[in-house]
PDB file of C-alpha atoms (C1' of nucleotides) in Angstrom:
ATOM      1  CA  MET A   1     -87.426   7.494 -58.037  1.00 64.00           C
ATOM      2  CA  VAL A   2     -90.481   6.706 -56.029  1.00 70.00           C
ATOM      3  CA  LYS A   3     -91.393   8.699 -52.995  1.00 80.00           C
ATOM      4  CA  ILE A   4     -94.409   7.599 -50.978  1.00 87.00           C
ATOM      5  CA  THR A   5     -95.473   7.372 -47.388  1.00 94.00           C
ATOM      6  CA  GLU A   6     -95.508   4.274 -45.203  1.00 94.00           C
ATOM      7  CA  PHE A   7     -99.266   4.273 -45.342  1.00 96.00           C
ATOM      8  CA  GLU A   8     -99.340   3.983 -49.110  1.00 95.00           C
ATOM      9  CA  LEU A   9     -96.553   1.440 -49.072  1.00 95.00           C
ATOM     10  CA  LYS A  10     -98.504  -0.823 -46.741  1.00 96.00           C
ATOM     11  CA  ALA A  11    -101.634  -0.471 -48.810  1.00 96.00           C
ATOM     12  CA  ILE A  12     -99.771  -1.394 -51.981  1.00 95.00           C
ATOM     13  CA  LYS A  13     -97.961  -4.323 -50.400  1.00 96.00           C
ATOM     14  CA  ALA A  14    -101.275  -5.633 -49.156  1.00 96.00           C
ATOM     15  CA  LEU A  15    -102.384  -5.994 -52.773  1.00 96.00           C
ATOM     16  CA  LYS A  16     -99.744  -8.630 -53.403  1.00 96.00           C
ATOM     17  CA  ARG A  17    -101.268 -10.794 -50.687  1.00 97.00           C
ATOM     18  CA  ILE A  18    -104.491 -11.165 -52.605  1.00 97.00           C
ATOM     19  CA  PRO A  19    -104.563 -14.595 -54.275  1.00 96.00           C
ATOM     20  CA  ARG A  20    -105.544 -14.790 -57.933  1.00 95.00           C
ATOM     21  CA  GLY A  21    -109.260 -15.282 -58.378  1.00 94.00           C
ATOM     22  CA  LYS A  22    -110.075 -13.610 -55.100  1.00 96.00           C
ATOM     23  CA  ILE A  23    -110.821 -10.053 -54.094  1.00 96.00           C
ATOM     24  CA  THR A  24    -110.740  -7.814 -51.059  1.00 97.00           C
ATOM     25  CA  THR A  25    -112.192  -4.510 -49.975  1.00 97.00           C
ATOM     26  CA  TYR A  26    -110.672  -1.133 -49.239  1.00 97.00           C
ATOM     27  CA  GLN A  27    -111.817  -1.498 -45.673  1.00 97.00           C
ATOM     28  CA  GLU A  28    -110.047  -4.827 -45.221  1.00 97.00           C
ATOM     29  CA  ILE A  29    -106.825  -3.310 -46.430  1.00 97.00           C
ATOM     30  CA  ALA A  30    -107.335  -0.348 -44.153  1.00 97.00           C
ATOM     31  CA  LYS A  31    -107.828  -2.675 -41.221  1.00 97.00           C
ATOM     32  CA  TYR A  32    -104.783  -4.702 -42.203  1.00 97.00           C
ATOM     33  CA  ILE A  33    -102.542  -1.661 -42.132  1.00 96.00           C
ATOM     34  CA  GLY A  34    -103.891  -0.493 -38.797  1.00 94.00           C
ATOM     35  CA  ARG A  35    -106.487   2.124 -39.805  1.00 96.00           C
ATOM     36  CA  PRO A  36    -109.827   0.253 -40.049  1.00 95.00           C
ATOM     37  CA  ARG A  37    -111.671   3.443 -40.951  1.00 96.00           C
ATOM     38  CA  ALA A  38    -109.231   4.708 -43.540  1.00 97.00           C
ATOM     39  CA  ALA A  39    -110.910   3.024 -46.494  1.00 97.00           C
ATOM     40  CA  ARG A  40    -110.902   6.321 -48.358  1.00 97.00           C
ATOM     41  CA  ALA A  41    -107.265   6.907 -47.656  1.00 97.00           C
ATOM     42  CA  VAL A  42    -106.538   3.405 -48.956  1.00 97.00           C
ATOM     43  CA  GLY A  43    -108.434   4.123 -52.135  1.00 96.00           C
ATOM     44  CA  ASN A  44    -106.402   7.272 -52.552  1.00 95.00           C
ATOM     45  CA  ALA A  45    -103.171   5.416 -51.980  1.00 95.00           C
ATOM     46  CA  LEU A  46    -103.978   2.810 -54.629  1.00 96.00           C
ATOM     47  CA  HIS A  47    -105.117   5.402 -57.111  1.00 94.00           C
ATOM     48  CA  LYS A  48    -101.941   7.404 -56.741  1.00 91.00           C
ATOM     49  CA  ASN A  49     -99.892   4.232 -56.588  1.00 88.00           C
ATOM     50  CA  PRO A  50     -96.919   4.781 -58.945  1.00 81.00           C
ATOM     51  CA  TRP A  51     -96.798   1.076 -59.792  1.00 90.00           C
ATOM     52  CA  ALA A  52    -100.489   0.853 -60.583  1.00 86.00           C
ATOM     53  CA  PRO A  53    -100.200  -1.699 -63.449  1.00 84.00           C
ATOM     54  CA  ALA A  54     -97.679  -3.754 -61.485  1.00 90.00           C
ATOM     55  CA  TYR A  55    -100.099  -4.589 -58.692  1.00 93.00           C
ATOM     56  CA  PRO A  56    -103.456  -6.393 -58.671  1.00 95.00           C
ATOM     57  CA  CYS A  57    -105.340  -3.261 -57.729  1.00 94.00           C
ATOM     58  CA  HIS A  58    -108.267  -4.567 -59.784  1.00 96.00           C
ATOM     59  CA  ARG A  59    -108.867  -7.159 -57.061  1.00 96.00           C
ATOM     60  CA  VAL A  60    -109.865  -4.449 -54.629  1.00 97.00           C
ATOM     61  CA  VAL A  61    -113.541  -3.522 -54.577  1.00 97.00           C
ATOM     62  CA  GLU A  62    -115.964  -1.647 -52.390  1.00 97.00           C
ATOM     63  CA  PHE A  63    -117.398  -3.189 -49.268  1.00 95.00           C
ATOM     64  CA  ASN A  64    -120.810  -3.683 -50.870  1.00 94.00           C
ATOM     65  CA  GLY A  65    -119.420  -5.657 -53.807  1.00 95.00           C
ATOM     66  CA  GLU A  66    -119.322  -2.849 -56.329  1.00 95.00           C
ATOM     67  CA  LEU A  67    -116.103  -2.323 -58.222  1.00 95.00           C
ATOM     68  CA  GLY A  68    -115.510   1.219 -57.091  1.00 95.00           C
ATOM     69  CA  GLY A  69    -112.980   2.611 -59.530  1.00 94.00           C
ATOM     70  CA  TYR A  70    -109.855   1.780 -61.478  1.00 94.00           C
ATOM     71  CA  ALA A  71    -106.957   3.833 -62.811  1.00 91.00           C
ATOM     72  CA  GLY A  72    -107.410   2.327 -66.279  1.00 89.00           C
ATOM     73  CA  GLY A  73    -111.185   2.441 -66.279  1.00 91.00           C
ATOM     74  CA  VAL A  74    -113.776   0.275 -64.624  1.00 93.00           C
ATOM     75  CA  LYS A  75    -114.349  -1.579 -67.898  1.00 93.00           C
ATOM     76  CA  LYS A  76    -110.791  -2.843 -67.770  1.00 94.00           C
ATOM     77  CA  LYS A  77    -111.229  -3.849 -64.168  1.00 94.00           C
ATOM     78  CA  ILE A  78    -114.261  -5.917 -65.014  1.00 94.00           C
ATOM     79  CA  GLY A  79    -112.422  -7.608 -67.858  1.00 94.00           C
ATOM     80  CA  LEU A  80    -109.474  -8.526 -65.658  1.00 95.00           C
ATOM     81  CA  LEU A  81    -111.677  -9.912 -62.921  1.00 95.00           C
ATOM     82  CA  LYS A  82    -113.677 -12.064 -65.317  1.00 95.00           C
ATOM     83  CA  LYS A  83    -110.462 -13.320 -66.807  1.00 96.00           C
ATOM     84  CA  GLU A  84    -109.368 -14.481 -63.359  1.00 96.00           C
ATOM     85  CA  GLY A  85    -112.602 -16.263 -62.690  1.00 94.00           C
ATOM     86  CA  THR A  86    -114.351 -13.554 -60.733  1.00 96.00           C
ATOM     87  CA  LEU A  87    -117.702 -13.189 -62.399  1.00 94.00           C
ATOM     88  CA  LEU A  88    -119.617  -9.947 -62.404  1.00 94.00           C
ATOM     89  CA  THR A  89    -123.364  -9.465 -62.218  1.00 92.00           C
ATOM     90  CA  LYS A  90    -124.805  -6.100 -63.174  1.00 90.00           C
ATOM     91  CA  GLY A  91    -121.499  -4.412 -62.418  1.00 90.00           C
ATOM     92  CA  LYS A  92    -121.118  -6.115 -59.072  1.00 94.00           C
ATOM     93  CA  ILE A  93    -119.241  -9.164 -57.842  1.00 95.00           C
ATOM     94  CA  SER A  94    -121.154 -12.432 -58.007  1.00 94.00           C
ATOM     95  CA  ASN A  95    -120.972 -14.361 -54.730  1.00 94.00           C
ATOM     96  CA  PHE A  96    -118.984 -11.415 -53.492  1.00 95.00           C
ATOM     97  CA  THR A  97    -118.675 -12.597 -49.875  1.00 93.00           C
ATOM     98  CA  LYS A  98    -117.432 -16.023 -51.004  1.00 94.00           C
ATOM     99  CA  LYS A  99    -114.647 -14.600 -53.131  1.00 96.00           C
ATOM    100  CA  LEU A 100    -113.726 -12.035 -50.539  1.00 96.00           C
ATOM    101  CA  PHE A 101    -110.231 -12.478 -49.168  1.00 97.00           C
ATOM    102  CA  ILE A 102    -109.548 -11.313 -45.609  1.00 96.00           C
ATOM    103  CA  PHE A 103    -106.020 -10.442 -44.503  1.00 96.00           C
ATOM    104  CA  LYS A 104    -104.782 -12.132 -41.401  1.00 84.00           C
TER     105      LYS A 104
ATOM    106  C1'  DC B   1    -102.529  25.222 -39.801  1.00 52.27           C
ATOM    107  C1'  DT B   2    -106.840  25.307 -42.903  1.00 52.27           C
ATOM    108  C1'  DA B   3    -109.406  23.945 -46.962  1.00 52.27           C
ATOM    109  C1'  DT B   4    -110.215  20.798 -50.676  1.00 52.27           C
ATOM    110  C1'  DT B   5    -110.358  16.406 -52.693  1.00 52.27           C
ATOM    111  C1'  DG B   6    -110.850  11.321 -53.352  1.00 52.27           C
ATOM    112  C1'  DA B   7    -110.690   4.177 -56.502  1.00 52.27           C
ATOM    113  C1'  DC B   8    -115.131   4.509 -49.131  1.00 52.27           C
ATOM    114  C1'  DG B   9    -118.874   3.311 -45.837  1.00 52.27           C
ATOM    115  C1'  DA B  10    -122.971   3.773 -43.133  1.00 52.27           C
ATOM    116  C1'  DC B  11    -127.285   5.732 -42.512  1.00 52.27           C
ATOM    117  C1'  DA B  12    -131.404   8.761 -43.681  1.00 52.27           C
ATOM    118  C1'  DT B  13    -135.026   9.936 -46.747  1.00 52.27           C
TER     119       DT B  13
ATOM    120  C1'  DC C   1    -133.907   0.585 -54.958  1.00 52.27           C
ATOM    121  C1'  DA C   2    -131.971   5.543 -55.839  1.00 52.27           C
ATOM    122  C1'  DT C   3    -130.229   9.666 -53.996  1.00 52.27           C
ATOM    123  C1'  DG C   4    -128.415  12.602 -50.433  1.00 52.27           C
ATOM    124  C1'  DT C   5    -125.712  13.636 -46.333  1.00 52.27           C
ATOM    125  C1'  DC C   6    -122.306  12.862 -42.875  1.00 52.27           C
ATOM    126  C1'  DG C   7    -118.147  10.758 -40.963  1.00 52.27           C
ATOM    127  C1'  DC C   8    -113.722   8.746 -41.563  1.00 52.27           C
ATOM    128  C1'  DC C   9    -108.493   9.170 -43.049  1.00 52.27           C
ATOM    129  C1'  DA C  10    -104.466  10.684 -45.718  1.00 52.27           C
ATOM    130  C1'  DA C  11    -102.400  13.578 -49.354  1.00 52.27           C
ATOM    131  C1'  DT C  12    -101.897  17.996 -51.420  1.00 52.27           C
ATOM    132  C1'  DA C  13    -102.236  23.170 -52.323  1.00 52.27           C
TER     133       DA C  13
END
DNA sequence: CTATTGACGACAT
DNA sequence: CATGTCGCCAATA
């Protein structure tokens, strides 16, 4: 039984739109769901997300290219990203803006 | 309703 | 470049 709000549902569904090998930011998701300034709320939604391992939440990073956080640990997040072709440099995304995926 | 918290973001120092 | 502070939004106690 999973009980969540529409806000969280939209945030989670947005994750599935991210193509493999690309990433997006909390702010982009926030904008996509209609609350461009709710980046924090989006982060909260993903963190509390009951299906955490079932969604590519590791493809969501901060606006400045840092990883932010991850339910399983940032180390894991880095590993997953590298495995998908997203290279990291000093804990940040390499060519961050080029790999960034914008919802439309 | 108010206060606290959090996987953010922008700006100030 | 590192640290601190404020603003934003939603969930929870």
